[in-house]
Coordinates of N, CA, C and O in Angstrom, one line a residue:
X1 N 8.4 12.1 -6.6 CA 8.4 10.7 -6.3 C 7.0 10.3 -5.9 O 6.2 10.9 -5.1
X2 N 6.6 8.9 -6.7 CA 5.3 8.5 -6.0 C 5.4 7.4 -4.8 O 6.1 6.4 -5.1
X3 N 4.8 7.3 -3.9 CA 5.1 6.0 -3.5 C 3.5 5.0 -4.0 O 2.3 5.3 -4.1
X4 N 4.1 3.9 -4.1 CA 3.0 3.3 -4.7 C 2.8 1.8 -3.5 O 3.6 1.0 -3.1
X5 N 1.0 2.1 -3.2 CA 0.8 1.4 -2.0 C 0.3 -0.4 -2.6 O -0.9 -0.6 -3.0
X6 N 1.0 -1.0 -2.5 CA 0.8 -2.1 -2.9 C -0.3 -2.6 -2.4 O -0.2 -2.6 -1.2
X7 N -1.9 -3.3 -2.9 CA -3.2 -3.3 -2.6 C -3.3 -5.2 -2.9 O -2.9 -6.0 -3.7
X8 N -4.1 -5.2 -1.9 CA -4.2 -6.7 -1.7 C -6.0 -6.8 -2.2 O -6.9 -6.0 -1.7
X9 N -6.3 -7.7 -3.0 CA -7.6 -8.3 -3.2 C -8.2 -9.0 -2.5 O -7.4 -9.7 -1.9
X10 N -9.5 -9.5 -2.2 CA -10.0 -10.5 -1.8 C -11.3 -10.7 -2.3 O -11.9 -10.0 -3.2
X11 N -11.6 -11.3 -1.8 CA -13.4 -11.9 -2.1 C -14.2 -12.4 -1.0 O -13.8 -13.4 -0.3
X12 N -15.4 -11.7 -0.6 CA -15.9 -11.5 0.5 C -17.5 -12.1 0.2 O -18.3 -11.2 -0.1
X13 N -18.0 -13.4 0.2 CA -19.5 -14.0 -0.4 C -20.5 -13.4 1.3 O -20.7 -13.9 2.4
X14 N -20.9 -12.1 0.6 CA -21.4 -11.6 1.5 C -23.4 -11.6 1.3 O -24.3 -11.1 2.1
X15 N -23.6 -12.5 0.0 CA -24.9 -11.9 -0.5 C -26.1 -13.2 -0.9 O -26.9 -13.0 -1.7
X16 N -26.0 -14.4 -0.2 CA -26.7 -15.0 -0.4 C -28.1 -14.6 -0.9 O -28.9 -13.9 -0.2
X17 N -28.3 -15.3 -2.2 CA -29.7 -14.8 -3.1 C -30.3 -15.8 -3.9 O -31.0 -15.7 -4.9
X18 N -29.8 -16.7 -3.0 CA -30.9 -18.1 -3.8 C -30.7 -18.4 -5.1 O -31.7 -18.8 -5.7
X19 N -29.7 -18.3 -5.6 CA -29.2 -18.8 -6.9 C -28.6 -19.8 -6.8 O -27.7 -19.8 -6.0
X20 N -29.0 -20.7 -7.4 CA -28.8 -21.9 -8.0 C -27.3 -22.2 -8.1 O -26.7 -21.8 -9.1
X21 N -26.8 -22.8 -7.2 CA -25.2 -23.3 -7.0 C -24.6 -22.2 -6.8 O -23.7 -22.0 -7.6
X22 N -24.7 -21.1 -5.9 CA -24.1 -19.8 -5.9 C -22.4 -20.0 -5.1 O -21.3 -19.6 -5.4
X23 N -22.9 -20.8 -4.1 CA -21.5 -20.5 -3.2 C -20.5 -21.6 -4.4 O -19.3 -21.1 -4.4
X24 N -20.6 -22.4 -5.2 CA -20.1 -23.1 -6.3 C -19.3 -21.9 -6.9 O -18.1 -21.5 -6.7
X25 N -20.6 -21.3 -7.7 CA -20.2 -20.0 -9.0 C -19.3 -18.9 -7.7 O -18.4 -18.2 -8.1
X26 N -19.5 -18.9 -6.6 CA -18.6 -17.3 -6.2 C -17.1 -18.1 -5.9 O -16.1 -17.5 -5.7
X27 N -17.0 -19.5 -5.9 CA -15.5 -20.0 -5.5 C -15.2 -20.3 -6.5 O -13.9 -20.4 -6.4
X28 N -15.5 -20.6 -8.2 CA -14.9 -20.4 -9.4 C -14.8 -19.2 -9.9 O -14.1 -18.9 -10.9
X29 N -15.5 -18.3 -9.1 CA -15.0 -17.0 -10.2 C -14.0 -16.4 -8.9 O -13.2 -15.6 -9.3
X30 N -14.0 -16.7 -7.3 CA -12.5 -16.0 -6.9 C -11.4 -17.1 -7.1 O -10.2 -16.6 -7.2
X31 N -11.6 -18.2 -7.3 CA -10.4 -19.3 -8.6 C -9.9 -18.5 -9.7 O -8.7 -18.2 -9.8
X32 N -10.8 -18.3 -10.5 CA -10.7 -17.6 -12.0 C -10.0 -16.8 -11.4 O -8.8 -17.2 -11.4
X33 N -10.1 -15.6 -10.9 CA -9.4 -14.3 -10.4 C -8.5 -14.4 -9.6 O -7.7 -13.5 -9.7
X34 N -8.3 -15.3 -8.7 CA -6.9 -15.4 -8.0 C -7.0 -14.7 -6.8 O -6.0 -14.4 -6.1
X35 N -8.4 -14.5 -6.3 CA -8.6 -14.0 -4.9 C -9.5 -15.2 -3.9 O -10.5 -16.0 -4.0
X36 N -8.3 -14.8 -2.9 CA -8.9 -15.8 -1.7 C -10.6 -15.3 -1.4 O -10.9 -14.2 -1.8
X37 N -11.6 -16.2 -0.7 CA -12.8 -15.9 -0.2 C -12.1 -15.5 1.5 O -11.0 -16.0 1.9
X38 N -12.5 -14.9 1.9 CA -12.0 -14.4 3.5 C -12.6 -14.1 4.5 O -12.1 -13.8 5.6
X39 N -14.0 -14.2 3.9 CA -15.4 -14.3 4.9 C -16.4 -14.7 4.3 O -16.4 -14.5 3.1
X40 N -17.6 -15.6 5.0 CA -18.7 -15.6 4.2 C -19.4 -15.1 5.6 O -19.2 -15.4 6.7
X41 N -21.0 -14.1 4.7 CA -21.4 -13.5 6.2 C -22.8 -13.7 5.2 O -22.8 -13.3 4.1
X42 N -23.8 -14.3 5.9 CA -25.2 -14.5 5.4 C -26.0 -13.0 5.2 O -25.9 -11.9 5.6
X43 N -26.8 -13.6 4.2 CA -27.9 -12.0 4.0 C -28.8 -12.2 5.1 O -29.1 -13.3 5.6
X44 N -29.1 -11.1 5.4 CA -30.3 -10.4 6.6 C -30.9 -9.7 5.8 O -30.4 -9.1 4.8
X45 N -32.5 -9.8 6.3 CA -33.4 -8.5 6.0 C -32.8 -6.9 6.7 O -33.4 -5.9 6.5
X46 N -31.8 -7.0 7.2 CA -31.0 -6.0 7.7 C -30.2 -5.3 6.5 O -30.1 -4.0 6.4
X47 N -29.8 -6.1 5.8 CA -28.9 -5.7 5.1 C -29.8 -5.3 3.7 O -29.5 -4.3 3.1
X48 N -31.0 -6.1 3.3 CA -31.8 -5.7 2.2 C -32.7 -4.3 2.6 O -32.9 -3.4 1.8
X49 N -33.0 -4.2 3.9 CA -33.3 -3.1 4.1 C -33.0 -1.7 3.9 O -33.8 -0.7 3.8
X50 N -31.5 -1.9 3.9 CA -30.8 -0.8 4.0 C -30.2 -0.4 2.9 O -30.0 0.8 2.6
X51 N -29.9 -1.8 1.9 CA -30.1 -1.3 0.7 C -31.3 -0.6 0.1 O -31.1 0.5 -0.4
X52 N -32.6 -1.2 0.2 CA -33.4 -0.8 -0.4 C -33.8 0.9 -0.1 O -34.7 1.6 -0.5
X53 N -32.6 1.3 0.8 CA -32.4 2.9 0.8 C -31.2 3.4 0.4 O -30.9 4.5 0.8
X54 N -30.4 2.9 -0.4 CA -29.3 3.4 -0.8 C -28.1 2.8 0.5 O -26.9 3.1 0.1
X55 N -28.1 2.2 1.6 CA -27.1 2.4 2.5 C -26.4 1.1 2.4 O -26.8 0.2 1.7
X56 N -25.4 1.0 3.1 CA -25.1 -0.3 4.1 C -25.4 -0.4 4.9 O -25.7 0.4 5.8
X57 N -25.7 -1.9 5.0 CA -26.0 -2.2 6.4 C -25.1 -1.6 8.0 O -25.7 -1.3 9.1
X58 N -23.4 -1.5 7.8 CA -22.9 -0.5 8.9 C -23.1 0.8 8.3 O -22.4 1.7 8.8
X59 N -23.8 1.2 7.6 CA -24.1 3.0 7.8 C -25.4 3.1 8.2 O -25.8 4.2 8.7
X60 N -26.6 1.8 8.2 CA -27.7 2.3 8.5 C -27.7 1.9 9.7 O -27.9 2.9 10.4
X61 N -27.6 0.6 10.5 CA -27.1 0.3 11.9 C -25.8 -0.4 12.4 O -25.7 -1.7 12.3
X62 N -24.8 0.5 12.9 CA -23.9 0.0 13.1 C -23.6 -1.3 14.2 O -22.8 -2.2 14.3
X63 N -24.9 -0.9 15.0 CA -24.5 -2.2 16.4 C -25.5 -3.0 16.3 O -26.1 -3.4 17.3
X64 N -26.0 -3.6 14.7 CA -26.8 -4.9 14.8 C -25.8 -6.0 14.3 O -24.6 -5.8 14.1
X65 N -26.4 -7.8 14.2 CA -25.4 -8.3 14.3 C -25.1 -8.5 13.1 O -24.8 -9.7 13.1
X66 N -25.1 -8.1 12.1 CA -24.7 -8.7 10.8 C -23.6 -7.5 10.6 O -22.4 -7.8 10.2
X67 N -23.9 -6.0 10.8 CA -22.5 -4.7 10.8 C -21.7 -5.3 11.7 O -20.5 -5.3 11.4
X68 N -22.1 -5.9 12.9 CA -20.9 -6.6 13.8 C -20.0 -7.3 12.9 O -18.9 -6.9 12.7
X69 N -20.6 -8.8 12.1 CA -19.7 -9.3 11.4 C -18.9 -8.9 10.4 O -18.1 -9.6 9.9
X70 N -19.2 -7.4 9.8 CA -18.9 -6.9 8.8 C -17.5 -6.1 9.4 O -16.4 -6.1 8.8
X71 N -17.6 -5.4 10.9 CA -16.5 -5.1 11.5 C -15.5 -5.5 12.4 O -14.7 -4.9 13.0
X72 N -15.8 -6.9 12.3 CA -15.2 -8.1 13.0 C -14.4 -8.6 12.0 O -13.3 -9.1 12.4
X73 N -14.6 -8.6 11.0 CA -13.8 -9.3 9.3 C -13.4 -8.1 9.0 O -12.8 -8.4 8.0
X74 N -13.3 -7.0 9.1 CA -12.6 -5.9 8.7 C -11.9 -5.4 9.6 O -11.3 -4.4 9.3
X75 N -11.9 -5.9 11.0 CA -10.7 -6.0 11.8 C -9.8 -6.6 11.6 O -8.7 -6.3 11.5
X76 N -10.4 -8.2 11.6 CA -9.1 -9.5 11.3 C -8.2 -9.1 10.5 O -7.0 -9.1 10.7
X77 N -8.9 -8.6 9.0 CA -8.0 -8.4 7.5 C -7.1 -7.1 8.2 O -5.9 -7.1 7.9
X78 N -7.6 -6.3 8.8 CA -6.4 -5.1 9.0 C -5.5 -5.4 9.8 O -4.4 -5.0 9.4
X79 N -5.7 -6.2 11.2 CA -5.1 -6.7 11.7 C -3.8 -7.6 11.0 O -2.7 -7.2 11.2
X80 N -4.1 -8.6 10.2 CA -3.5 -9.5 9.2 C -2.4 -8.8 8.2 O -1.3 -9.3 7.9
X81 N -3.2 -7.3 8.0 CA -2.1 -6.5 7.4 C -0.9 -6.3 8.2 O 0.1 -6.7 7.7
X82 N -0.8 -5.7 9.3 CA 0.3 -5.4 10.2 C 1.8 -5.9 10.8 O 2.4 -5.3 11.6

């Protein structure tokens, strides 16, 4: 027997990058796809930082405030699950 864990989608506009009508284009393509947006969390030089080493922003500092918002919205959603 498998059990099979039914998986919920969403869409998370986490990456503001100066493109030209972006928050437009990220709400027609989770339209297109059929996933809710569920947070919007602004770019930080925090977060480019840490990519520009391979990380996340919560793996390279977890108690700055942008990992805050990232584990504040990934509480709500789990929470939401329950």
């Amino acid at each position: 027997h498998h059990r099979v864990r039914r998986q919920r989608q969403m869409c998370i506009r986490d990456s503001h990058r100066n493109v030209e009508n972006e928050k437009e284009k990220v709400q027609a393509f989770a339209d297109a796809a059929g996933l809710p947006i569920v947070g919007e969390i602004a770019r930080s030089p925090e977060i480019t930082y840490y990519e520009d080493r391979g990380k996340t922003v919560v793996e390279g500092d977890p108690d700055c405030e942008v990992s805050r918002s990232f584990l504040k919205l990934a509480e709500e959603l789990l929470a939401a699950e329950e």
